[in-house]
Amino acid sequence: MDLTEGTLEEKTYRAKKVMLWFGLISLIMTFAGWTSAFIVSSNRPDWLEDYQLPNAFLISTILILISSVTFYFAKQTLLKGNRQATTILLLITLGLGIAFIFNQFAGFSAIIQDGYNFTGPTSNITMSYVYVIAVMHILHVIVGLICLIVVIYNHFKQKYSPAKMLGFELATTFWHFVDFLWLYLFLFLYFFK
């Protein structure tokens, strides 16, 4: 297929999807670098080996995976023309995303209660990595929530239809990426000792 062919709208659609994927690939490389640094640093003598992540991180993982399911079904219901169900599913997805962030902060609170801060005399290199990785992911979830709010706004303005879903699809792709990125990060931090 010649990518220079098609209408201006088709070219714009393809270009925006490709640009999103370039961004996602750069995020993969960034988080791969941090997890690689985590592995390399685990040989340090001051590395904390037996620490278990707080349960709040597990709860947040479940919440964000459910949010991926609700966002998927929101897209499916929109494709079928069921605007009311789409609205409900989008709002549930937004609520789950916000609940994810609250549970992340509950996890940080539990880490602090265990005596580990990000920096200072009570910090530990292991937990500092956990803080950096999780906080950077939270920032990306916040970007996802902003995208989701834009999608909800545009949905209320009836800007999406089965034939015109570019913004919806881009937000869905980003949200699923951020969700599965957290699943990878959670499993990595939970099982890598």
mmCIF file of C-alpha atoms in Angstrom:
data_model
loop_
_atom_site.group_PDB
_atom_site.id
_atom_site.type_symbol
_atom_site.label_atom_id
_atom_site.label_comp_id
_atom_site.label_asym_id
_atom_site.label_seq_id
_atom_site.Cartn_x
_atom_site.Cartn_y
_atom_site.Cartn_z
ATOM 1 C CA MET A 1 0.000 0.000 0.000
ATOM 2 C CA ASP A 2 1.312 3.432 -0.918
ATOM 3 C CA LEU A 3 1.032 5.593 2.201
ATOM 4 C CA THR A 4 0.936 8.745 0.092
ATOM 5 C CA GLU A 5 -2.383 7.688 -1.405
ATOM 6 C CA GLY A 6 -5.791 8.402 0.054
ATOM 7 C CA THR A 7 -7.687 11.414 1.237
ATOM 8 C CA LEU A 8 -6.209 14.010 3.546
ATOM 9 C CA GLU A 9 -8.309 12.573 6.370
ATOM 10 C CA GLU A 10 -6.932 9.063 5.772
ATOM 11 C CA LYS A 11 -3.361 10.371 5.706
ATOM 12 C CA THR A 12 -3.925 12.338 8.912
ATOM 13 C CA TYR A 13 -5.427 9.243 10.558
ATOM 14 C CA ARG A 14 -2.407 7.107 9.619
ATOM 15 C CA ALA A 15 0.088 9.808 10.654
ATOM 16 C CA LYS A 16 -1.459 10.274 14.088
ATOM 17 C CA LYS A 17 -1.505 6.535 14.764
ATOM 18 C CA VAL A 18 2.145 6.209 13.713
ATOM 19 C CA MET A 19 3.149 9.148 15.910
ATOM 20 C CA LEU A 20 1.398 7.569 18.879
ATOM 21 C CA TRP A 21 3.312 4.336 18.297
ATOM 22 C CA PHE A 22 6.609 6.232 18.101
ATOM 23 C CA GLY A 23 5.791 7.724 21.493
ATOM 24 C CA LEU A 24 4.831 4.345 22.950
ATOM 25 C CA ILE A 25 8.038 2.756 21.694
ATOM 26 C CA SER A 26 10.061 5.521 23.353
ATOM 27 C CA LEU A 27 8.195 4.838 26.611
ATOM 28 C CA ILE A 28 8.988 1.128 26.301
ATOM 29 C CA MET A 29 12.661 1.998 25.910
ATOM 30 C CA THR A 30 12.563 4.339 28.918
ATOM 31 C CA PHE A 31 10.956 1.826 31.257
ATOM 32 C CA ALA A 32 13.195 -0.954 29.899
ATOM 33 C CA GLY A 33 16.157 1.222 30.861
ATOM 34 C CA TRP A 34 14.853 1.686 34.391
ATOM 35 C CA THR A 35 14.115 -1.996 34.881
ATOM 36 C CA SER A 36 17.559 -2.842 33.467
ATOM 37 C CA ALA A 37 19.164 -0.417 35.923
ATOM 38 C CA PHE A 38 17.128 -2.077 38.684
ATOM 39 C CA ILE A 39 18.594 -5.474 37.707
ATOM 40 C CA VAL A 40 22.156 -4.162 37.466
ATOM 41 C CA SER A 41 21.850 -2.377 40.818
ATOM 42 C CA SER A 42 20.582 -5.520 42.530
ATOM 43 C CA ASN A 43 24.214 -6.658 42.908
ATOM 44 C CA ARG A 44 24.924 -3.832 45.346
ATOM 45 C CA PRO A 45 25.656 -4.889 48.939
ATOM 46 C CA ASP A 46 22.965 -2.535 50.282
ATOM 47 C CA TRP A 47 20.256 -4.012 48.047
ATOM 48 C CA LEU A 48 17.035 -4.903 49.879
ATOM 49 C CA GLU A 49 16.171 -8.499 48.995
ATOM 50 C CA ASP A 50 13.177 -9.602 51.024
ATOM 51 C CA TYR A 51 10.815 -6.663 50.745
ATOM 52 C CA GLN A 52 7.265 -7.380 49.535
ATOM 53 C CA LEU A 53 5.284 -4.695 47.769
ATOM 54 C CA PRO A 54 2.262 -3.474 49.747
ATOM 55 C CA ASN A 55 -1.118 -4.988 48.841
ATOM 56 C CA ALA A 56 -2.280 -1.588 47.590
ATOM 57 C CA PHE A 57 -0.120 -2.129 44.503
ATOM 58 C CA LEU A 58 -1.880 -5.436 43.805
ATOM 59 C CA ILE A 59 -5.280 -3.765 44.218
ATOM 60 C CA SER A 60 -4.233 -0.973 41.865
ATOM 61 C CA THR A 61 -3.118 -3.586 39.312
ATOM 62 C CA ILE A 62 -6.529 -5.239 39.400
ATOM 63 C CA LEU A 63 -8.261 -1.852 39.082
ATOM 64 C CA ILE A 64 -6.246 -0.762 36.071
ATOM 65 C CA LEU A 65 -6.747 -4.099 34.304
ATOM 66 C CA ILE A 66 -10.504 -3.817 34.848
ATOM 67 C CA SER A 67 -10.325 -0.275 33.453
ATOM 68 C CA SER A 68 -8.793 -1.659 30.267
ATOM 69 C CA VAL A 69 -11.758 -4.009 29.939
ATOM 70 C CA THR A 70 -14.291 -1.222 30.495
ATOM 71 C CA PHE A 71 -12.534 1.048 27.975
ATOM 72 C CA TYR A 72 -12.539 -1.799 25.438
ATOM 73 C CA PHE A 73 -16.264 -2.335 25.915
ATOM 74 C CA ALA A 74 -16.876 1.429 25.727
ATOM 75 C CA LYS A 75 -15.361 1.358 22.252
ATOM 76 C CA GLN A 76 -17.417 -1.685 21.277
ATOM 77 C CA THR A 77 -20.669 -0.120 22.453
ATOM 78 C CA LEU A 78 -19.857 3.087 20.567
ATOM 79 C CA LEU A 79 -19.280 1.062 17.403
ATOM 80 C CA LYS A 80 -22.746 -0.447 17.912
ATOM 81 C CA GLY A 81 -24.259 3.009 18.362
ATOM 82 C CA ASN A 82 -25.151 2.597 22.036
ATOM 83 C CA ARG A 83 -24.166 6.043 23.321
ATOM 84 C CA GLN A 84 -25.638 5.596 26.808
ATOM 85 C CA ALA A 85 -23.672 2.412 27.523
ATOM 86 C CA THR A 86 -20.555 4.072 26.116
ATOM 87 C CA THR A 87 -21.002 7.001 28.510
ATOM 88 C CA ILE A 88 -21.411 4.700 31.511
ATOM 89 C CA LEU A 89 -18.371 2.620 30.569
ATOM 90 C CA LEU A 90 -16.221 5.705 29.971
ATOM 91 C CA LEU A 91 -17.167 7.108 33.389
ATOM 92 C CA ILE A 92 -16.429 3.753 35.044
ATOM 93 C CA THR A 93 -13.037 3.718 33.300
ATOM 94 C CA LEU A 94 -12.325 7.221 34.595
ATOM 95 C CA GLY A 95 -13.296 6.200 38.131
ATOM 96 C CA LEU A 96 -11.096 3.111 37.974
ATOM 97 C CA GLY A 97 -8.169 5.196 36.739
ATOM 98 C CA ILE A 98 -8.562 7.615 39.635
ATOM 99 C CA ALA A 99 -8.884 4.693 42.068
ATOM 100 C CA PHE A 100 -5.649 3.272 40.616
ATOM 101 C CA ILE A 101 -3.784 6.464 41.501
ATOM 102 C CA PHE A 102 -5.242 6.557 45.028
ATOM 103 C CA ASN A 103 -4.135 2.960 45.588
ATOM 104 C CA GLN A 104 -0.662 3.775 44.290
ATOM 105 C CA PHE A 105 -0.375 6.532 46.893
ATOM 106 C CA ALA A 106 -1.672 4.122 49.528
ATOM 107 C CA GLY A 107 1.160 1.799 48.499
ATOM 108 C CA PHE A 108 3.689 4.625 48.879
ATOM 109 C CA SER A 109 2.230 5.403 52.287
ATOM 110 C CA ALA A 110 2.739 1.774 53.339
ATOM 111 C CA ILE A 111 6.341 1.872 52.090
ATOM 112 C CA ILE A 112 6.961 5.020 54.152
ATOM 113 C CA GLN A 113 5.352 3.377 57.198
ATOM 114 C CA ASP A 114 7.801 0.510 56.727
ATOM 115 C CA GLY A 115 10.562 3.096 57.108
ATOM 116 C CA TYR A 116 11.653 3.597 53.499
ATOM 117 C CA ASN A 117 11.662 7.073 52.005
ATOM 118 C CA PHE A 118 12.668 8.149 48.519
ATOM 119 C CA THR A 119 15.788 9.975 49.730
ATOM 120 C CA GLY A 120 17.540 10.753 52.954
ATOM 121 C CA PRO A 121 18.877 8.620 55.782
ATOM 122 C CA THR A 122 15.875 6.269 55.686
ATOM 123 C CA SER A 123 16.098 5.703 51.947
ATOM 124 C CA ASN A 124 17.249 2.543 50.242
ATOM 125 C CA ILE A 125 18.406 2.111 46.642
ATOM 126 C CA THR A 126 15.856 -0.651 46.079
ATOM 127 C CA MET A 127 12.925 1.421 47.256
ATOM 128 C CA SER A 128 14.195 4.505 45.420
ATOM 129 C CA TYR A 129 13.894 2.524 42.187
ATOM 130 C CA VAL A 130 10.367 1.464 43.163
ATOM 131 C CA TYR A 131 9.462 5.110 43.779
ATOM 132 C CA VAL A 132 10.924 6.321 40.460
ATOM 133 C CA ILE A 133 9.342 3.574 38.372
ATOM 134 C CA ALA A 134 5.921 3.837 40.010
ATOM 135 C CA VAL A 135 5.802 7.652 40.047
ATOM 136 C CA MET A 136 6.786 7.860 36.384
ATOM 137 C CA HIS A 137 4.035 5.392 35.585
ATOM 138 C CA ILE A 138 1.531 7.423 37.619
ATOM 139 C CA LEU A 139 2.433 10.484 35.546
ATOM 140 C CA HIS A 140 1.606 8.530 32.400
ATOM 141 C CA VAL A 141 -1.692 7.370 33.910
ATOM 142 C CA ILE A 142 -2.502 11.023 34.613
ATOM 143 C CA VAL A 143 -1.849 11.761 30.923
ATOM 144 C CA GLY A 144 -4.158 8.842 30.119
ATOM 145 C CA LEU A 145 -6.829 10.291 32.416
ATOM 146 C CA ILE A 146 -6.551 13.653 30.653
ATOM 147 C CA CYS A 147 -6.992 11.865 27.311
ATOM 148 C CA LEU A 148 -9.970 10.003 28.757
ATOM 149 C CA ILE A 149 -11.566 13.249 29.962
ATOM 150 C CA VAL A 150 -11.126 14.680 26.456
ATOM 151 C CA VAL A 151 -12.750 11.552 25.015
ATOM 152 C CA ILE A 152 -15.663 11.854 27.460
ATOM 153 C CA TYR A 153 -16.074 15.532 26.572
ATOM 154 C CA ASN A 154 -15.997 14.780 22.846
ATOM 155 C CA HIS A 155 -18.406 11.903 23.375
ATOM 156 C CA PHE A 156 -20.890 14.258 25.046
ATOM 157 C CA LYS A 157 -20.440 16.624 22.099
ATOM 158 C CA GLN A 158 -21.230 13.649 19.815
ATOM 159 C CA LYS A 159 -17.972 13.963 17.901
ATOM 160 C CA TYR A 160 -17.492 10.199 17.630
ATOM 161 C CA SER A 161 -19.325 7.780 15.393
ATOM 162 C CA PRO A 162 -18.486 4.319 14.075
ATOM 163 C CA ALA A 163 -16.990 6.027 10.982
ATOM 164 C CA LYS A 164 -15.116 8.733 12.916
ATOM 165 C CA MET A 165 -13.257 7.435 15.967
ATOM 166 C CA LEU A 166 -9.653 8.583 15.656
ATOM 167 C CA GLY A 167 -9.423 10.378 19.020
ATOM 168 C CA PHE A 168 -11.261 7.567 20.746
ATOM 169 C CA GLU A 169 -8.955 4.945 19.203
ATOM 170 C CA LEU A 170 -5.788 6.867 20.066
ATOM 171 C CA ALA A 171 -6.900 7.272 23.687
ATOM 172 C CA THR A 172 -7.855 3.607 23.877
ATOM 173 C CA THR A 173 -4.473 2.509 22.530
ATOM 174 C CA PHE A 174 -2.611 4.741 24.983
ATOM 175 C CA TRP A 175 -4.762 3.568 27.917
ATOM 176 C CA HIS A 176 -4.249 -0.118 27.111
ATOM 177 C CA PHE A 177 -0.523 0.491 26.746
ATOM 178 C CA VAL A 178 -0.286 2.203 30.138
ATOM 179 C CA ASP A 179 -2.338 -0.588 31.721
ATOM 180 C CA PHE A 180 -0.200 -3.384 30.371
ATOM 181 C CA LEU A 181 2.954 -1.404 31.153
ATOM 182 C CA TRP A 182 1.871 -1.330 34.802
ATOM 183 C CA LEU A 183 1.150 -5.064 34.724
ATOM 184 C CA TYR A 184 4.710 -5.641 33.481
ATOM 185 C CA LEU A 185 6.161 -3.263 36.088
ATOM 186 C CA PHE A 186 4.142 -4.757 38.923
ATOM 187 C CA LEU A 187 5.140 -8.317 38.041
ATOM 188 C CA PHE A 188 8.751 -7.228 37.617
ATOM 189 C CA LEU A 189 8.881 -5.435 40.976
ATOM 190 C CA TYR A 190 6.910 -8.168 42.735
ATOM 191 C CA PHE A 191 8.891 -11.168 41.513
ATOM 192 C CA PHE A 192 12.389 -9.828 40.827
ATOM 193 C CA LYS A 193 14.460 -10.194 43.976
#
